[in-house]
Tab-separated table of C-alpha atoms in Angstrom:
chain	number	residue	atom	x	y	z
A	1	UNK	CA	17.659	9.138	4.932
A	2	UNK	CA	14.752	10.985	5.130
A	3	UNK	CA	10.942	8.601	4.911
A	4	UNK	CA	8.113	9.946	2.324
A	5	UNK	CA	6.761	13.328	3.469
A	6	UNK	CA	2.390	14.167	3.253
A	7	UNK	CA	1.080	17.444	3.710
A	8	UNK	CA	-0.943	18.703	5.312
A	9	UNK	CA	-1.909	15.924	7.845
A	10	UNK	CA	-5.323	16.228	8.114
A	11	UNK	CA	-8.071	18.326	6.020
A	12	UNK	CA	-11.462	18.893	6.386
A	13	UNK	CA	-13.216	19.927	2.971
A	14	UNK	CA	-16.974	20.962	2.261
A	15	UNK	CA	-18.591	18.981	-0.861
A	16	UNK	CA	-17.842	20.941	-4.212
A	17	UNK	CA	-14.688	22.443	-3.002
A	18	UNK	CA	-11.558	21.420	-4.469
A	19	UNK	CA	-8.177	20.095	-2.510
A	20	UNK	CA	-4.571	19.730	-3.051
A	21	UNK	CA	-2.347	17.082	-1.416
A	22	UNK	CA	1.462	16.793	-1.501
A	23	UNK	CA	3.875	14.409	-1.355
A	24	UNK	CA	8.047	14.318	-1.172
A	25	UNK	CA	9.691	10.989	-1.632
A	26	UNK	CA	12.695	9.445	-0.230
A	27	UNK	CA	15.555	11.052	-1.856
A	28	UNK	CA	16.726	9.268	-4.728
A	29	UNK	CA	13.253	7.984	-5.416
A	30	UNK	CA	11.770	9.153	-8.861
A	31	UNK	CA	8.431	6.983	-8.908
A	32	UNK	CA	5.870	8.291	-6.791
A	33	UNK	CA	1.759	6.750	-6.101
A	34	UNK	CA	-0.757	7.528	-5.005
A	35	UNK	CA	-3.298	5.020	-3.163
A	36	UNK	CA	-6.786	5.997	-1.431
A	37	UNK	CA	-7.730	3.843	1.711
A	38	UNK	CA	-10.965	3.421	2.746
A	39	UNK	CA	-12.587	0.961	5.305
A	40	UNK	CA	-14.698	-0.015	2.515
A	41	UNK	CA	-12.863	-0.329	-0.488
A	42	UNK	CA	-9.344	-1.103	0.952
A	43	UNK	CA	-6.518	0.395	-0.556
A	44	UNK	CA	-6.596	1.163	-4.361
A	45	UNK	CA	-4.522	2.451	-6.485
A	46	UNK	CA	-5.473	6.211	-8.181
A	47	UNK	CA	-2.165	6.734	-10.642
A	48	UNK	CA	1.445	6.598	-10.568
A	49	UNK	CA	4.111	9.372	-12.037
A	50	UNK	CA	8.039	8.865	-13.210
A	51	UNK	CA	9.950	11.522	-13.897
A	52	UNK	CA	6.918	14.571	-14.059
A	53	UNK	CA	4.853	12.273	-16.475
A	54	UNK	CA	1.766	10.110	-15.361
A	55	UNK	CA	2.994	5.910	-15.966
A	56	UNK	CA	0.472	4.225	-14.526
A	57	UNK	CA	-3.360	4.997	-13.784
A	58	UNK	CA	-6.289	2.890	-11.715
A	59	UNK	CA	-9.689	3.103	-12.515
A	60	UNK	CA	-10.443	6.290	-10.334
A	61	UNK	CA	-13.235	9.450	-12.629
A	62	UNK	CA	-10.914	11.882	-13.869
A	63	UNK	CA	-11.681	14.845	-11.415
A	64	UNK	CA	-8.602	12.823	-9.680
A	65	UNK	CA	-5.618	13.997	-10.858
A	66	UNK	CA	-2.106	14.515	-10.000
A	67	UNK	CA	1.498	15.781	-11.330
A	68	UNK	CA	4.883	15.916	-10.961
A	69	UNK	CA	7.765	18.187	-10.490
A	70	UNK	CA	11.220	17.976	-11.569
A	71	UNK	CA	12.409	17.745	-8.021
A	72	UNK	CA	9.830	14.479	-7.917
A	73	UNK	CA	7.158	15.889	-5.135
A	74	UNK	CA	4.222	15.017	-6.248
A	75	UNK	CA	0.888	17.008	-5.769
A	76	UNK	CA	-2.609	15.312	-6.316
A	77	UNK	CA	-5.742	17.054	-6.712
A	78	UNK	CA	-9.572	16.270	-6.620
A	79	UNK	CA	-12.005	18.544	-7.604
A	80	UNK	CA	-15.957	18.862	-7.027
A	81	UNK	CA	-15.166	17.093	-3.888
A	82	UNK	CA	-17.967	13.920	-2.723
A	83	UNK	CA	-18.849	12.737	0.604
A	84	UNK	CA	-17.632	9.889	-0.507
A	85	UNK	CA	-13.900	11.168	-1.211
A	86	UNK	CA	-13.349	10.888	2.887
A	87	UNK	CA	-10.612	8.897	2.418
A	88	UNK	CA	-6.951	8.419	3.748
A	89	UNK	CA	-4.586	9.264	0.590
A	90	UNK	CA	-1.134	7.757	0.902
A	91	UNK	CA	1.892	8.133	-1.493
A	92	UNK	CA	4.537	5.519	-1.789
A	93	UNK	CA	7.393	6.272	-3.585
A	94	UNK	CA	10.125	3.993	-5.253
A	95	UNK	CA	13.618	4.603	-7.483
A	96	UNK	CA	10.976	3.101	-9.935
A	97	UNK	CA	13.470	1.373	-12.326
A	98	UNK	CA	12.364	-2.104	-12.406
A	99	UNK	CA	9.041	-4.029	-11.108
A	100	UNK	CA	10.555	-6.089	-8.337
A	101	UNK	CA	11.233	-2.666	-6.185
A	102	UNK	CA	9.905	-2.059	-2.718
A	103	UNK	CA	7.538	0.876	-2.430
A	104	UNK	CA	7.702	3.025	1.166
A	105	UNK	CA	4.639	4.924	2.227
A	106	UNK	CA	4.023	8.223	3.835
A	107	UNK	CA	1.670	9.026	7.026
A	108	UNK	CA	-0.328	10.149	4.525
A	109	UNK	CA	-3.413	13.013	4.528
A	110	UNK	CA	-6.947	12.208	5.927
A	111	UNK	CA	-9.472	14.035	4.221
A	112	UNK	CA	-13.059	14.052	5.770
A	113	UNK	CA	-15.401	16.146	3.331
A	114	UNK	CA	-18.654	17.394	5.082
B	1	UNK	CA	-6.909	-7.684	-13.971
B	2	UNK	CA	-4.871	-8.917	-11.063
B	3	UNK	CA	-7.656	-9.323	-8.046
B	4	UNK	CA	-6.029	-10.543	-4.689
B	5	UNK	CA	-7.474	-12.322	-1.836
B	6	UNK	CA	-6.818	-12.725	1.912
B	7	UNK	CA	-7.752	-14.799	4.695
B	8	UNK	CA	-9.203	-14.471	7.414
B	9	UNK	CA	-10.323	-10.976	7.825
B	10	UNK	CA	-9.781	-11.296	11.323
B	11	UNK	CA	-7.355	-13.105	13.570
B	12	UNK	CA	-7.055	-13.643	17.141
B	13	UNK	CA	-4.104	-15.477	18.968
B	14	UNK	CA	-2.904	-16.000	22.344
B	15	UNK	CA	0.619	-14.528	22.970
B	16	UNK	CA	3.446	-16.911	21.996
B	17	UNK	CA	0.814	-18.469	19.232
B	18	UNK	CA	1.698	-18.676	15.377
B	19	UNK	CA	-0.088	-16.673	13.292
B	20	UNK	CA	-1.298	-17.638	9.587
B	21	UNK	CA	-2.373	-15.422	6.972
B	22	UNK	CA	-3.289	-16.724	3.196
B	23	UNK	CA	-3.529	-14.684	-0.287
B	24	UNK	CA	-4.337	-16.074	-3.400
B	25	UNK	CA	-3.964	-13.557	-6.852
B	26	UNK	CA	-5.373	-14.293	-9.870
B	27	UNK	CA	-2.767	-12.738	-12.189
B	28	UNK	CA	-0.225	-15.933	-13.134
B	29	UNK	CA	2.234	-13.275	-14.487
B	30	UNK	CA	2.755	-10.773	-11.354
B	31	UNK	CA	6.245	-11.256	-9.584
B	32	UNK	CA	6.321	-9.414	-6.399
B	33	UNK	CA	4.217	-9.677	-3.409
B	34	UNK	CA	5.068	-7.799	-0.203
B	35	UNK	CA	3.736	-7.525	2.960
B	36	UNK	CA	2.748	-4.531	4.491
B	37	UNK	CA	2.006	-3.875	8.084
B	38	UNK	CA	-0.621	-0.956	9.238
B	39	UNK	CA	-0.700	-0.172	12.849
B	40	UNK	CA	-3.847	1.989	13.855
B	41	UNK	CA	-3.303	5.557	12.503
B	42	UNK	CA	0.202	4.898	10.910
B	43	UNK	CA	1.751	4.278	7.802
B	44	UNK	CA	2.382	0.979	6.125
B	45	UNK	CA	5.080	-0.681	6.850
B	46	UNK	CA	6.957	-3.212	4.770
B	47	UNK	CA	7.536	-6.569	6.705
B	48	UNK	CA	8.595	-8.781	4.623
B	49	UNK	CA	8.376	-9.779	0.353
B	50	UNK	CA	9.287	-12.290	-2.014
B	51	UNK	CA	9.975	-12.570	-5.651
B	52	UNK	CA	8.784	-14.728	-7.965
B	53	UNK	CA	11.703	-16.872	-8.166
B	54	UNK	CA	11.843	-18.216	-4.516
B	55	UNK	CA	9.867	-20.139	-2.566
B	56	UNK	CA	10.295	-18.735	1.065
B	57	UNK	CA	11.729	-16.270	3.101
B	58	UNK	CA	12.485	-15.300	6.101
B	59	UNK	CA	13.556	-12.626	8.555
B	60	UNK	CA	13.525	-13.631	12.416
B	61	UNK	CA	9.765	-14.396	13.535
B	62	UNK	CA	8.339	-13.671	10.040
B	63	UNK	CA	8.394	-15.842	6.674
B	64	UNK	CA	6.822	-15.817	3.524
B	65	UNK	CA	5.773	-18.732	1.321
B	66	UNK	CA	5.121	-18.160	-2.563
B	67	UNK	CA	3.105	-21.282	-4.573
B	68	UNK	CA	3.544	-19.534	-8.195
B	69	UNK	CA	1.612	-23.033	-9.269
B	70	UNK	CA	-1.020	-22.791	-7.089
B	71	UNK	CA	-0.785	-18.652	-7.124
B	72	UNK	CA	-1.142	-18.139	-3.254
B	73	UNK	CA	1.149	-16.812	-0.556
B	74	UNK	CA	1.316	-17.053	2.739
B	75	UNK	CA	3.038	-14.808	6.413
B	76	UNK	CA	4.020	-16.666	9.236
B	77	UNK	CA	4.474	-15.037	11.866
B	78	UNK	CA	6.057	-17.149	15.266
B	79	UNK	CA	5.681	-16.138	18.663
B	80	UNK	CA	3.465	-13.580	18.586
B	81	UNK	CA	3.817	-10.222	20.211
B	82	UNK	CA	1.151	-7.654	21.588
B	83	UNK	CA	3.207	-5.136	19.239
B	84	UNK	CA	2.254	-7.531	16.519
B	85	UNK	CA	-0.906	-6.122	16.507
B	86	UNK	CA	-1.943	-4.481	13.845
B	87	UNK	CA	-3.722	-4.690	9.937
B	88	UNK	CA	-1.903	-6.927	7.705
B	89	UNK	CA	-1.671	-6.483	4.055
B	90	UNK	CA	-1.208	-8.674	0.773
B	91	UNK	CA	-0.321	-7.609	-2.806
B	92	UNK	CA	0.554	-8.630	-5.825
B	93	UNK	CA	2.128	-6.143	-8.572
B	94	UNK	CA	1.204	-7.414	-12.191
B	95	UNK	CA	3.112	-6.687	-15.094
B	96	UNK	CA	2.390	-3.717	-17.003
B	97	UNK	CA	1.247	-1.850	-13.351
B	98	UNK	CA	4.675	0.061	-13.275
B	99	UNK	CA	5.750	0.185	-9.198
B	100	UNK	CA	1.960	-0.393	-8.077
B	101	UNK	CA	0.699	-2.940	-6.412
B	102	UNK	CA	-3.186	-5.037	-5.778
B	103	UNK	CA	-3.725	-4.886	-2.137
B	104	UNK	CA	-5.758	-7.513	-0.286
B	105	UNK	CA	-8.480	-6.448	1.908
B	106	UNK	CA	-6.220	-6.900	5.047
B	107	UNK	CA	-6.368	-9.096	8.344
B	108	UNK	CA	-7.086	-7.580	11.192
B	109	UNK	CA	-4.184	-9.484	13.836
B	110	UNK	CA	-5.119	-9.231	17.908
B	111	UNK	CA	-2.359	-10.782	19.557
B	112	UNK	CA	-4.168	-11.344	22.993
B	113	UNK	CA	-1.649	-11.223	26.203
């Protein structure tokens, strides 16, 4: 079976500009979330979506967003980008039915905004 | 909300040593903590988790210890490995977070040959 999928890789953004990340789970798998990582802040949670509507959301400003197809790739997107949005974004994904299920992660995308 | 944390932040052990690592959460109600394994530019991977009903568990060189009373958890891992190398991660997922988890800041393992 196929792992979680990221595109693209790598992205290099100018402050201001906006960006659009993807994501296709694990087959099967209808939750999908998204995390940032940074050295500084670790790895925190931005918002989670089940079945194209948004369950779960951290305590990220609101030009963060995300969605969900019916297919359950996920795209997230962050507008009026900030130097301080350099960040490795990871999805996880999970059949999301109950709260003791493992969550798998994908490379993910590491954005560097200039 | 849930806050988790982990100890040390860095770790250094001869080759063939026993590694600890310690979380504590805050969060009495939370009932699933895995551990996650980051090697420099990958993914994390999934080593090991337990549920809040059990104690301990294990899978070869690796275990897990849950104290729901004391709300920490621990990974042991037994004779280390250069390839065990790598950022390890807590977390705790509280109720009401859906599939998400807390991470710990992570432990930075050098397994020295």
């Amino acid at each position: 079976k196929a792992g979680v999928t990221q595109t693209p890789r790598y992205l290099i953004k100018t402050r201001g500009q906006q960006v659009t990340l993807s994501c296709s789970p694990i087959s099967g798998h209808r939750s999908v979330s998204w995390y940032q990582q940074t050295p500084g802040q670790g790895l925190q949670f931005l918002f989670e979506y089940f079945s194209e509507t948004q369950r779960n959301k951290g305590n990220f400003p609101g030009r963060f967003s995300g969605r969900q197809f019916s297919n359950s790739r996920s795209e997230m997107n962050v507008s009026t980008l900030e130097l301080g949005d350099s960040a490795l974004y990871l999805c996880a994904s999970s059949f999301g039915g109950t709260s003791e299920e493992t969550q798998y992660f994908g490379p993910g995308t590491r954005l560097l905004v200039l | 909300g849930e806050n988790v944390e982990q100890h040390p932040s860095t770790l250094s052990v001869q080759e063939g040593d026993s590694a600890v690592i310690k979380c504590t959460y805050s969060d009495s109600a939370s009932n699933y903590f895995p551990w996650y394994k980051q090697e420099l530019g990958k993914r994390p991977q999934l080593i090991i988790d337990i549920r809040s009903n059990v104690g301990e568990k294990k899978d070869q060189r690796i275990a897990v210890t849950l104290n729901k009373t004391a709300k920490h958890f621990s990974l042991h891992i037994t004779e280390t490995q250069p390839e065990d190398s790598a950022v390890y991660f807590c977390a705790a997922r509280p109720p009401g977070y859906g599939q998400n988890f807390v991470f710990g800041p992570g432990t930075r393992l050098s397994v020295l040959p």
